[in-house]
Every structure is written in structure tokens, then in C-alpha cells.
PDB file of C-alpha atoms in Angstrom:
ATOM      1  CA  MET A   1       5.787  22.811 -22.597  1.00 46.00           C
ATOM      2  CA  ALA A   2       4.460  20.803 -25.533  1.00 55.00           C
ATOM      3  CA  GLU A   3       2.899  17.930 -23.593  1.00 78.00           C
ATOM      4  CA  LYS A   4       1.697  17.286 -20.045  1.00 91.00           C
ATOM      5  CA  LEU A   5       3.367  14.071 -18.896  1.00 97.00           C
ATOM      6  CA  ARG A   6       2.678  11.889 -15.870  1.00 98.00           C
ATOM      7  CA  LEU A   7       4.989  10.549 -13.174  1.00 98.00           C
ATOM      8  CA  MET A   8       4.109   7.971 -10.490  1.00 98.00           C
ATOM      9  CA  THR A   9       6.267   7.257  -7.449  1.00 98.00           C
ATOM     10  CA  VAL A  10       5.575   4.202  -5.297  1.00 98.00           C
ATOM     11  CA  HIS A  11       6.595   4.193  -1.629  1.00 98.00           C
ATOM     12  CA  ALA A  12       6.309   1.889   1.344  1.00 97.00           C
ATOM     13  CA  HIS A  13       5.184   4.291   4.097  1.00 96.00           C
ATOM     14  CA  PRO A  14       3.927   7.846   4.541  1.00 97.00           C
ATOM     15  CA  ASP A  15       7.014  10.133   4.831  1.00 96.00           C
ATOM     16  CA  ASP A  16       9.073   8.058   2.343  1.00 96.00           C
ATOM     17  CA  GLU A  17       7.829  10.261  -0.492  1.00 98.00           C
ATOM     18  CA  SER A  18       9.235  13.350   1.223  1.00 97.00           C
ATOM     19  CA  SER A  19      12.683  11.905   1.936  1.00 95.00           C
ATOM     20  CA  LYS A  20      13.178  10.264  -1.458  1.00 96.00           C
ATOM     21  CA  GLY A  21      12.787  12.354  -4.582  1.00 97.00           C
ATOM     22  CA  ALA A  22      10.465  15.044  -3.219  1.00 98.00           C
ATOM     23  CA  ALA A  23      12.235  17.967  -4.886  1.00 98.00           C
ATOM     24  CA  THR A  24      12.103  16.131  -8.209  1.00 98.00           C
ATOM     25  CA  MET A  25       8.338  15.820  -7.898  1.00 98.00           C
ATOM     26  CA  VAL A  26       7.952  19.517  -7.083  1.00 98.00           C
ATOM     27  CA  LYS A  27      10.094  20.385 -10.105  1.00 98.00           C
ATOM     28  CA  TYR A  28       7.923  18.384 -12.472  1.00 98.00           C
ATOM     29  CA  VAL A  29       4.720  19.776 -10.975  1.00 98.00           C
ATOM     30  CA  ALA A  30       6.157  23.285 -11.450  1.00 97.00           C
ATOM     31  CA  ASP A  31       6.884  22.373 -15.065  1.00 96.00           C
ATOM     32  CA  GLY A  32       3.208  21.562 -15.576  1.00 96.00           C
ATOM     33  CA  HIS A  33       3.307  17.780 -15.359  1.00 97.00           C
ATOM     34  CA  GLU A  34       1.134  15.507 -13.209  1.00 98.00           C
ATOM     35  CA  VAL A  35       2.590  13.524 -10.322  1.00 98.00           C
ATOM     36  CA  MET A  36       0.983  10.795  -8.228  1.00 98.00           C
ATOM     37  CA  VAL A  37       2.406   9.322  -5.031  1.00 98.00           C
ATOM     38  CA  VAL A  38       1.262   5.818  -4.121  1.00 98.00           C
ATOM     39  CA  THR A  39       1.797   4.729  -0.510  1.00 98.00           C
ATOM     40  CA  CYS A  40       1.637   0.967   0.010  1.00 98.00           C
ATOM     41  CA  THR A  41       0.956   0.958   3.773  1.00 97.00           C
ATOM     42  CA  GLY A  42      -0.455   3.290   6.386  1.00 96.00           C
ATOM     43  CA  GLY A  43       2.684   3.320   8.524  1.00 93.00           C
ATOM     44  CA  GLU A  44       0.645   1.846  11.354  1.00 91.00           C
ATOM     45  CA  ARG A  45       3.622   0.254  13.095  1.00 89.00           C
ATOM     46  CA  GLY A  46       5.969   3.226  12.824  1.00 85.00           C
ATOM     47  CA  ASP A  47       7.520   4.584  15.995  1.00 86.00           C
ATOM     48  CA  ILE A  48       7.264   8.210  17.032  1.00 90.00           C
ATOM     49  CA  LEU A  49      10.665   9.627  16.094  1.00 90.00           C
ATOM     50  CA  ASN A  50      10.046  13.231  17.117  1.00 92.00           C
ATOM     51  CA  PRO A  51      10.166  13.711  20.932  1.00 92.00           C
ATOM     52  CA  ALA A  52       7.749  16.635  20.694  1.00 92.00           C
ATOM     53  CA  MET A  53       5.057  14.255  19.437  1.00 93.00           C
ATOM     54  CA  GLU A  54       5.414  11.653  22.187  1.00 91.00           C
ATOM     55  CA  ARG A  55       2.010  12.371  23.659  1.00 92.00           C
ATOM     56  CA  PRO A  56      -0.734   9.903  24.667  1.00 90.00           C
ATOM     57  CA  GLU A  57      -3.264  11.240  22.160  1.00 91.00           C
ATOM     58  CA  VAL A  58      -0.745  10.742  19.342  1.00 89.00           C
ATOM     59  CA  LEU A  59       0.210   7.230  20.430  1.00 86.00           C
ATOM     60  CA  ASP A  60      -3.456   6.282  20.637  1.00 87.00           C
ATOM     61  CA  ASN A  61      -4.251   7.641  17.158  1.00 89.00           C
ATOM     62  CA  MET A  62      -1.144   6.954  15.072  1.00 89.00           C
ATOM     63  CA  VAL A  63      -3.097   5.871  11.992  1.00 91.00           C
ATOM     64  CA  GLU A  64      -5.142   9.073  11.987  1.00 94.00           C
ATOM     65  CA  TYR A  65      -2.078  11.259  12.573  1.00 94.00           C
ATOM     66  CA  ARG A  66      -0.100   9.633   9.792  1.00 95.00           C
ATOM     67  CA  ARG A  67      -2.959   9.987   7.324  1.00 96.00           C
ATOM     68  CA  LYS A  68      -3.277  13.691   8.116  1.00 97.00           C
ATOM     69  CA  GLU A  69       0.487  14.152   7.847  1.00 97.00           C
ATOM     70  CA  MET A  70       0.487  12.475   4.441  1.00 98.00           C
ATOM     71  CA  ALA A  71      -2.325  14.731   3.236  1.00 98.00           C
ATOM     72  CA  ARG A  72      -0.388  17.830   4.332  1.00 98.00           C
ATOM     73  CA  ALA A  73       2.793  16.616   2.634  1.00 98.00           C
ATOM     74  CA  ALA A  74       0.952  15.859  -0.616  1.00 98.00           C
ATOM     75  CA  ASP A  75      -0.571  19.341  -0.552  1.00 98.00           C
ATOM     76  CA  ILE A  76       2.856  20.948  -0.042  1.00 98.00           C
ATOM     77  CA  LEU A  77       4.366  18.922  -2.880  1.00 98.00           C
ATOM     78  CA  GLY A  78       1.403  19.593  -5.183  1.00 98.00           C
ATOM     79  CA  VAL A  79       0.918  15.905  -5.971  1.00 98.00           C
ATOM     80  CA  ARG A  80      -2.002  13.536  -6.134  1.00 98.00           C
ATOM     81  CA  HIS A  81      -1.946  10.758  -3.558  1.00 98.00           C
ATOM     82  CA  ARG A  82      -3.379   7.258  -3.256  1.00 98.00           C
ATOM     83  CA  TRP A  83      -3.153   4.617  -0.529  1.00 98.00           C
ATOM     84  CA  LEU A  84      -2.638   1.052  -1.713  1.00 98.00           C
ATOM     85  CA  GLY A  85      -4.292  -0.103   1.500  1.00 96.00           C
ATOM     86  CA  PHE A  86      -1.906  -2.616   3.067  1.00 98.00           C
ATOM     87  CA  VAL A  87      -0.754  -2.814   6.689  1.00 96.00           C
ATOM     88  CA  ASP A  88       2.727  -1.768   7.820  1.00 96.00           C
ATOM     89  CA  SER A  89       4.991  -4.742   8.612  1.00 95.00           C
ATOM     90  CA  GLY A  90       7.089  -2.917  11.190  1.00 91.00           C
ATOM     91  CA  LEU A  91      10.860  -3.234  11.356  1.00 87.00           C
ATOM     92  CA  PRO A  92      11.752  -6.493  13.123  1.00 84.00           C
ATOM     93  CA  GLU A  93      14.708  -6.340  15.482  1.00 83.00           C
ATOM     94  CA  GLY A  94      16.487  -8.957  17.565  1.00 79.00           C
ATOM     95  CA  ASP A  95      18.586 -12.092  17.318  1.00 78.00           C
ATOM     96  CA  PRO A  96      16.960 -14.275  16.289  1.00 84.00           C
ATOM     97  CA  MET A  97      14.702 -11.957  14.296  1.00 81.00           C
ATOM     98  CA  PRO A  98      11.042 -12.207  15.347  1.00 88.00           C
ATOM     99  CA  PRO A  99       8.479 -13.244  12.732  1.00 93.00           C
ATOM    100  CA  LEU A 100       6.571 -10.588  10.834  1.00 94.00           C
ATOM    101  CA  PRO A 101       2.995  -9.905  11.972  1.00 94.00           C
ATOM    102  CA  ASP A 102       0.230 -11.876  10.285  1.00 95.00           C
ATOM    103  CA  GLY A 103      -1.422 -10.036   7.421  1.00 95.00           C
ATOM    104  CA  CYS A 104       1.288  -7.382   7.056  1.00 96.00           C
ATOM    105  CA  PHE A 105       2.285  -6.019   3.647  1.00 97.00           C
ATOM    106  CA  ALA A 106       5.525  -7.995   3.392  1.00 97.00           C
ATOM    107  CA  LEU A 107       3.615 -11.264   3.829  1.00 97.00           C
ATOM    108  CA  VAL A 108       0.724 -10.559   1.460  1.00 98.00           C
ATOM    109  CA  PRO A 109       1.218 -12.716  -1.665  1.00 98.00           C
ATOM    110  CA  LEU A 110       2.098 -10.805  -4.810  1.00 98.00           C
ATOM    111  CA  GLU A 111      -1.035 -12.245  -6.392  1.00 97.00           C
ATOM    112  CA  GLU A 112      -2.965  -9.998  -3.981  1.00 98.00           C
ATOM    113  CA  SER A 113      -0.716  -6.938  -3.705  1.00 98.00           C
ATOM    114  CA  VAL A 114       0.147  -6.397  -7.384  1.00 98.00           C
ATOM    115  CA  PRO A 115      -3.370  -5.989  -8.889  1.00 98.00           C
ATOM    116  CA  PRO A 116      -4.280  -2.848  -6.865  1.00 98.00           C
ATOM    117  CA  LEU A 117      -1.160  -1.094  -8.165  1.00 98.00           C
ATOM    118  CA  VAL A 118      -1.849  -2.305 -11.704  1.00 98.00           C
ATOM    119  CA  LYS A 119      -5.293  -0.724 -11.369  1.00 98.00           C
ATOM    120  CA  LEU A 120      -3.809   2.617 -10.281  1.00 98.00           C
ATOM    121  CA  ILE A 121      -1.283   2.556 -13.127  1.00 98.00           C
ATOM    122  CA  ARG A 122      -4.053   1.904 -15.641  1.00 98.00           C
ATOM    123  CA  GLU A 123      -6.154   4.711 -14.168  1.00 98.00           C
ATOM    124  CA  PHE A 124      -3.431   7.357 -13.867  1.00 98.00           C
ATOM    125  CA  LYS A 125      -1.508   6.289 -16.999  1.00 98.00           C
ATOM    126  CA  PRO A 126       1.996   7.331 -15.901  1.00 98.00           C
ATOM    127  CA  HIS A 127       4.736   7.628 -18.482  1.00 98.00           C
ATOM    128  CA  VAL A 128       7.357   7.094 -15.744  1.00 98.00           C
ATOM    129  CA  VAL A 129       7.256   4.972 -12.595  1.00 98.00           C
ATOM    130  CA  ILE A 130       9.770   5.321  -9.731  1.00 98.00           C
ATOM    131  CA  THR A 131      10.287   2.829  -6.914  1.00 98.00           C
ATOM    132  CA  TYR A 132      13.091   1.357  -4.760  1.00 97.00           C
ATOM    133  CA  ASP A 133      15.849  -0.998  -5.859  1.00 96.00           C
ATOM    134  CA  GLU A 134      15.983  -4.696  -5.003  1.00 95.00           C
ATOM    135  CA  ASN A 135      17.411  -3.870  -1.561  1.00 92.00           C
ATOM    136  CA  GLY A 136      14.545  -1.495  -0.807  1.00 88.00           C
ATOM    137  CA  GLY A 137      16.957   1.428  -0.464  1.00 84.00           C
ATOM    138  CA  TYR A 138      17.554  -0.132   2.945  1.00 81.00           C
ATOM    139  CA  PRO A 139      16.473  -3.609   4.055  1.00 84.00           C
ATOM    140  CA  HIS A 140      13.081  -2.858   5.566  1.00 92.00           C
ATOM    141  CA  PRO A 141      10.664  -5.692   4.641  1.00 95.00           C
ATOM    142  CA  ASP A 142       8.074  -3.208   3.352  1.00 96.00           C
ATOM    143  CA  HIS A 143      10.620  -1.444   1.152  1.00 96.00           C
ATOM    144  CA  ILE A 144      11.730  -4.705  -0.389  1.00 97.00           C
ATOM    145  CA  ARG A 145       8.100  -5.710  -0.926  1.00 97.00           C
ATOM    146  CA  CYS A 146       7.393  -2.300  -2.438  1.00 98.00           C
ATOM    147  CA  HIS A 147      10.140  -2.966  -4.975  1.00 98.00           C
ATOM    148  CA  GLU A 148       8.719  -6.374  -5.835  1.00 98.00           C
ATOM    149  CA  VAL A 149       5.159  -5.106  -6.186  1.00 98.00           C
ATOM    150  CA  SER A 150       6.185  -2.065  -8.245  1.00 98.00           C
ATOM    151  CA  VAL A 151       8.309  -3.989 -10.729  1.00 98.00           C
ATOM    152  CA  ALA A 152       5.646  -6.667 -11.178  1.00 98.00           C
ATOM    153  CA  ALA A 153       2.922  -4.045 -11.673  1.00 98.00           C
ATOM    154  CA  PHE A 154       5.059  -2.081 -14.144  1.00 98.00           C
ATOM    155  CA  ASP A 155       5.483  -5.220 -16.241  1.00 98.00           C
ATOM    156  CA  ALA A 156       1.851  -6.321 -15.939  1.00 98.00           C
ATOM    157  CA  ALA A 157       0.027  -3.034 -16.512  1.00 98.00           C
ATOM    158  CA  GLY A 158       0.400  -3.107 -20.288  1.00 98.00           C
ATOM    159  CA  ASP A 159      -0.502  -6.784 -20.719  1.00 98.00           C
ATOM    160  CA  PRO A 160      -4.184  -7.242 -21.660  1.00 97.00           C
ATOM    161  CA  ASP A 161      -4.063 -10.871 -20.524  1.00 97.00           C
ATOM    162  CA  LEU A 162      -3.091  -9.953 -16.967  1.00 97.00           C
ATOM    163  CA  HIS A 163      -5.569  -8.565 -14.420  1.00 97.00           C
ATOM    164  CA  PRO A 164      -8.311  -7.695 -16.943  1.00 96.00           C
ATOM    165  CA  GLU A 165     -10.503  -6.649 -13.999  1.00 96.00           C
ATOM    166  CA  ALA A 166      -8.058  -3.787 -13.302  1.00 96.00           C
ATOM    167  CA  GLY A 167      -8.999  -1.759 -16.370  1.00 97.00           C
ATOM    168  CA  ASP A 168      -7.714  -1.189 -19.879  1.00 97.00           C
ATOM    169  CA  PRO A 169      -3.983  -1.862 -20.375  1.00 98.00           C
ATOM    170  CA  TRP A 170      -1.499   0.982 -20.053  1.00 98.00           C
ATOM    171  CA  THR A 171       2.218   0.596 -20.694  1.00 97.00           C
ATOM    172  CA  PRO A 172       4.499   2.976 -18.751  1.00 98.00           C
ATOM    173  CA  LEU A 173       7.561   3.867 -20.779  1.00 98.00           C
ATOM    174  CA  LYS A 174      10.298   4.059 -18.134  1.00 98.00           C
ATOM    175  CA  LEU A 175      11.005   2.538 -14.710  1.00 98.00           C
ATOM    176  CA  TYR A 176      13.523   4.058 -12.311  1.00 98.00           C
ATOM    177  CA  TYR A 177      14.944   3.211  -8.907  1.00 98.00           C
ATOM    178  CA  SER A 178      15.552   6.181  -6.621  1.00 97.00           C
ATOM    179  CA  HIS A 179      18.982   6.455  -4.998  1.00 95.00           C
ATOM    180  CA  GLY A 180      19.495   8.988  -2.243  1.00 85.00           C
ATOM    181  CA  PHE A 181      22.029   7.867   0.339  1.00 83.00           C
ATOM    182  CA  SER A 182      25.253   7.299  -1.545  1.00 91.00           C
ATOM    183  CA  ARG A 183      28.667   7.425   0.051  1.00 93.00           C
ATOM    184  CA  LYS A 184      29.791   9.782  -2.697  1.00 95.00           C
ATOM    185  CA  ARG A 185      27.114  12.315  -1.745  1.00 95.00           C
ATOM    186  CA  MET A 186      27.835  12.011   1.976  1.00 94.00           C
ATOM    187  CA  GLN A 187      31.557  12.495   1.385  1.00 96.00           C
ATOM    188  CA  ALA A 188      30.959  15.568  -0.757  1.00 96.00           C
ATOM    189  CA  MET A 189      28.698  17.127   1.876  1.00 96.00           C
ATOM    190  CA  HIS A 190      31.098  16.210   4.673  1.00 96.00           C
ATOM    191  CA  ASP A 191      34.074  17.754   2.870  1.00 97.00           C
ATOM    192  CA  ALA A 192      32.139  20.934   2.096  1.00 97.00           C
ATOM    193  CA  LEU A 193      31.122  21.390   5.732  1.00 96.00           C
ATOM    194  CA  ILE A 194      34.634  20.763   7.066  1.00 97.00           C
ATOM    195  CA  GLU A 195      36.099  23.216   4.530  1.00 97.00           C
ATOM    196  CA  ARG A 196      33.694  25.846   5.866  1.00 96.00           C
ATOM    197  CA  GLY A 197      34.665  25.139   9.482  1.00 96.00           C
ATOM    198  CA  MET A 198      31.278  23.588  10.227  1.00 94.00           C
ATOM    199  CA  GLU A 199      30.350  20.387  12.030  1.00 93.00           C
ATOM    200  CA  SER A 200      29.515  17.424   9.797  1.00 94.00           C
ATOM    201  CA  PRO A 201      26.682  14.993  10.638  1.00 92.00           C
ATOM    202  CA  TYR A 202      28.344  12.352   8.460  1.00 92.00           C
ATOM    203  CA  VAL A 203      31.460  11.606  10.519  1.00 93.00           C
ATOM    204  CA  GLU A 204      30.156   8.395  12.093  1.00 90.00           C
ATOM    205  CA  TRP A 205      28.448   7.160   8.927  1.00 88.00           C
ATOM    206  CA  LEU A 206      31.627   7.580   6.890  1.00 92.00           C
ATOM    207  CA  ALA A 207      33.766   5.986   9.599  1.00 91.00           C
ATOM    208  CA  ARG A 208      31.473   2.934   9.709  1.00 90.00           C
ATOM    209  CA  TRP A 209      31.234   2.555   5.939  1.00 87.00           C
ATOM    210  CA  ASP A 210      32.426  -0.904   4.890  1.00 83.00           C
ATOM    211  CA  SER A 211      35.072  -0.479   2.191  1.00 77.00           C
ATOM    212  CA  GLU A 212      33.915  -3.778   0.697  1.00 78.00           C
ATOM    213  CA  ARG A 213      30.409  -2.448   0.265  1.00 79.00           C
ATOM    214  CA  GLY A 214      29.467  -0.988  -3.076  1.00 84.00           C
ATOM    215  CA  ASP A 215      28.140   2.525  -3.493  1.00 91.00           C
ATOM    216  CA  VAL A 216      24.756   3.082  -5.160  1.00 92.00           C
ATOM    217  CA  ALA A 217      26.310   6.155  -6.791  1.00 93.00           C
ATOM    218  CA  ASP A 218      27.899   3.728  -9.239  1.00 94.00           C
ATOM    219  CA  ARG A 219      24.415   2.703 -10.396  1.00 96.00           C
ATOM    220  CA  VAL A 220      23.084   6.209 -11.012  1.00 97.00           C
ATOM    221  CA  THR A 221      22.121   6.954 -14.603  1.00 98.00           C
ATOM    222  CA  THR A 222      20.040  10.082 -14.117  1.00 98.00           C
ATOM    223  CA  ARG A 223      20.566  13.249 -12.075  1.00 98.00           C
ATOM    224  CA  VAL A 224      17.676  15.695 -11.884  1.00 98.00           C
ATOM    225  CA  GLU A 225      18.742  19.213 -10.897  1.00 98.00           C
ATOM    226  CA  CYS A 226      16.141  20.414  -8.419  1.00 98.00           C
ATOM    227  CA  GLY A 227      17.960  22.448  -5.750  1.00 98.00           C
ATOM    228  CA  GLU A 228      15.575  25.378  -6.054  1.00 98.00           C
ATOM    229  CA  TYR A 229      12.839  23.131  -4.658  1.00 98.00           C
ATOM    230  CA  PHE A 230      14.679  21.920  -1.536  1.00 98.00           C
ATOM    231  CA  GLU A 231      12.607  24.211   0.719  1.00 98.00           C
ATOM    232  CA  LYS A 232       9.405  22.466  -0.325  1.00 98.00           C
ATOM    233  CA  ARG A 233      11.081  19.087   0.107  1.00 98.00           C
ATOM    234  CA  ASP A 234      11.961  20.019   3.680  1.00 97.00           C
ATOM    235  CA  ALA A 235       8.505  21.455   4.373  1.00 98.00           C
ATOM    236  CA  ALA A 236       6.926  18.193   3.217  1.00 98.00           C
ATOM    237  CA  LEU A 237       9.282  16.234   5.462  1.00 97.00           C
ATOM    238  CA  LEU A 238       8.362  18.397   8.438  1.00 97.00           C
ATOM    239  CA  ALA A 239       4.677  17.764   7.736  1.00 97.00           C
ATOM    240  CA  HIS A 240       5.346  14.208   8.944  1.00 97.00           C
ATOM    241  CA  ALA A 241       5.712  15.479  12.485  1.00 96.00           C
ATOM    242  CA  THR A 242       5.527  12.054  14.164  1.00 95.00           C
ATOM    243  CA  GLN A 243       8.469  10.838  12.094  1.00 94.00           C
ATOM    244  CA  ILE A 244      10.707  13.863  11.576  1.00 94.00           C
ATOM    245  CA  ASP A 245      12.442  15.770  14.346  1.00 94.00           C
ATOM    246  CA  PRO A 246      13.101  19.337  13.101  1.00 93.00           C
ATOM    247  CA  ASN A 247      16.381  19.256  15.075  1.00 90.00           C
ATOM    248  CA  SER A 248      17.602  16.075  13.389  1.00 87.00           C
ATOM    249  CA  ARG A 249      20.433  15.588  10.909  1.00 81.00           C
ATOM    250  CA  TRP A 250      17.974  15.856   8.022  1.00 82.00           C
ATOM    251  CA  PHE A 251      18.244  19.632   8.368  1.00 92.00           C
ATOM    252  CA  PHE A 252      21.827  20.047   9.542  1.00 92.00           C
ATOM    253  CA  VAL A 253      23.377  20.979   6.187  1.00 95.00           C
ATOM    254  CA  PRO A 254      22.427  24.531   5.131  1.00 96.00           C
ATOM    255  CA  LEU A 255      20.423  24.663   1.919  1.00 97.00           C
ATOM    256  CA  GLU A 256      22.954  26.969   0.271  1.00 97.00           C
ATOM    257  CA  VAL A 257      25.633  24.320   0.824  1.00 97.00           C
ATOM    258  CA  GLN A 258      23.379  21.593  -0.538  1.00 97.00           C
ATOM    259  CA  ARG A 259      22.607  23.651  -3.636  1.00 98.00           C
ATOM    260  CA  GLU A 260      26.278  24.385  -4.249  1.00 97.00           C
ATOM    261  CA  VAL A 261      27.586  20.873  -3.623  1.00 97.00           C
ATOM    262  CA  TRP A 262      24.781  18.508  -4.638  1.00 97.00           C
ATOM    263  CA  PRO A 263      21.716  20.191  -6.183  1.00 98.00           C
ATOM    264  CA  TYR A 264      20.458  16.890  -7.586  1.00 97.00           C
ATOM    265  CA  GLU A 265      18.284  13.905  -6.858  1.00 98.00           C
ATOM    266  CA  GLU A 266      19.508  10.682  -8.427  1.00 98.00           C
ATOM    267  CA  TYR A 267      17.949   7.693 -10.139  1.00 98.00           C
ATOM    268  CA  GLU A 268      18.796   4.482 -11.935  1.00 98.00           C
ATOM    269  CA  LEU A 269      17.008   3.724 -15.215  1.00 98.00           C
ATOM    270  CA  VAL A 270      16.136   0.014 -15.199  1.00 98.00           C
ATOM    271  CA  ARG A 271      13.478  -0.277 -17.925  1.00 97.00           C
ATOM    272  CA  SER A 272      12.974   1.908 -20.968  1.00 98.00           C
ATOM    273  CA  LEU A 273      10.695   1.498 -23.965  1.00 97.00           C
ATOM    274  CA  VAL A 274      12.001   4.717 -25.520  1.00 97.00           C
ATOM    275  CA  ASP A 275      15.397   5.712 -26.850  1.00 95.00           C
ATOM    276  CA  THR A 276      17.445   7.760 -24.424  1.00 95.00           C
ATOM    277  CA  THR A 277      21.097   8.629 -23.964  1.00 95.00           C
ATOM    278  CA  LEU A 278      22.829   7.992 -20.649  1.00 97.00           C
ATOM    279  CA  PRO A 279      23.604   9.788 -18.461  1.00 98.00           C
ATOM    280  CA  GLU A 280      20.318  11.690 -18.334  1.00 98.00           C
ATOM    281  CA  ASP A 281      19.208  14.886 -16.613  1.00 98.00           C
ATOM    282  CA  ASP A 282      15.473  14.373 -17.144  1.00 98.00           C
ATOM    283  CA  LEU A 283      13.231  11.448 -16.197  1.00 98.00           C
ATOM    284  CA  PHE A 284      11.113  12.203 -19.263  1.00 97.00           C
ATOM    285  CA  SER A 285      14.084  12.067 -21.630  1.00 96.00           C
ATOM    286  CA  GLY A 286      13.015  10.195 -24.763  1.00 96.00           C
ATOM    287  CA  ILE A 287       9.356  10.306 -23.734  1.00 96.00           C
ATOM    288  CA  THR A 288       8.754  13.912 -24.708  1.00 82.00           C
ATOM    289  CA  GLU A 289      10.038  13.147 -28.204  1.00 78.00           C
ATOM    290  CA  LYS A 290       7.861  10.015 -28.493  1.00 79.00           C
ATOM    291  CA  VAL A 291       4.674  11.635 -27.204  1.00 80.00           C
ATOM    292  CA  SER A 292       5.171  14.721 -29.368  1.00 68.00           C
ATOM    293  CA  ALA A 293       5.914  12.720 -32.521  1.00 58.00           C
TER     294      ALA A 293
END
């Protein structure tokens, strides 16, 4: 490897980093690059989604548990980790929808939530930044806010006139959105399982899919082959024991099937200050040539 490059991924809650692009991060760490995960909130309002963790001491100490889980996941992935320091908004449910809690991340003005991420970008100096698309990957208020904060910080970090208190300017060279839950991928996995005489966890999802709804697969520009790192991805997911049930559909498809059918993680290139040719198979495409020149 000629140059050590840097990748930053920005997520809404602890555990998001392990379900969205984790194998990609492990791949780049294995290749000798530096990776930082930024988590915008502490996941304070997350529910316990693993029945084995529904214990009084866990319920009473969710913040502490989620911080320890995040530390374990970061260690498994081999990445650096930083908290942005905002409070989980929760996922409002009901009709009409209840208001978001005062002071939560989704309600903090961008004037307050963008500068801390600008500061981290200027400190870490990533060549590539990854976040969610404008829909948040799914419409959780924190995911949508994460998108807004990340895009604004990406654009501001290199401008010396913006947030001078946040350190010397640094201009990342590429911005990507991560895309993980496409219909195309689900259909491919479903078909592979049925062909092998196995049960598919995607039957209901595919049956409910609105034919009028677009598929994020159509937006993908970049596929990173990282199947050899799926074990570490899954181990990092399992480190978030309050959120991940080891008997859930996350782990239903055997790894050998995943590697054969879909050994990729997928991204959409939305900003680039370097020349690159689409489709790509490397998030650092065009950057290696520029840095080495």
C-alpha cells in the first residue's frame, strides 16, 4: 500500500455502524487504512430488542450498557470511535404522531449540531465520509438529522470562513451514502435460499413491497467486495446485545450463501473532488492516485 488513507462513517445510534457498512470498514482497516466511526447520539431512548437482556439492571442502566457495547463493537471492527454527544430522539409512534422530546438530536438546530462534526473532520482529516441518504436509510428522525448534519459538515469543513473555532480547514474528497436494504438484494437472497430448499426470512418483506416504490439499488454507484469480513461484521452486531437478538433474521442466511450471492456492501457517491469512473469497487478510487501524485 502506497498511502494510508482515512475513512469516516457517521451514524445516528450505537449499533448502526455494525449493521451498515461494517465489513467495508474491517476491509479497509485490514488494508492498513484508518477508520473512524462517529455516533451522533447515545441511543438513550432505544428499546431492548433482545429478550435475553430484558433485565432490571439493564433497563436501569441503558446508557452505560450501550456505551460499553459500542466500545466492544469498535474494538472488534478495529476502528476509532467518537461520540458527537447528542441525545437520542426516540422513534415516535401513534396517530397523531407525538412530539419529539425537548432537547433531542432531531430538534437541535444545525447551527449547534454541525460544528462538533466539523471539528472531528478537521481533527481526523478523512479522505472519505459516509453517511445516510436524505431519507435516513429509513425515516427515523435521528437518521434524517444525521444525514443533514453530515452533509452540512462535509461542505463546511474545508471552508476557512466557517467555524474557525473548530480548527484548521480540511476538505474531504468524497461523500457517500450507504445503501444496505435494497429489494434487489433481498430478492437475490430469497431466491438463493428457496433454490437450496431453505426457509427465507424475506417472504413477508417482499410480499409487502410497494411496486410503486423505488429501489435504492438503482442509486448504487459503488460496490465494495468484503464477504471475507462478514464474520467480524456479525460479531460487532452481536456486541450490541441490548439491540441484537442472536436468533433474529440478521443471522438467518448462512454466510456461505451471502458470500456466494451478495459479497458486497453498497454505496452511492454524491460528492467527489477527484476524478473517478463509475461504477466503482473502491471508496478510495481516484483518491489514491491524487494523494500519491
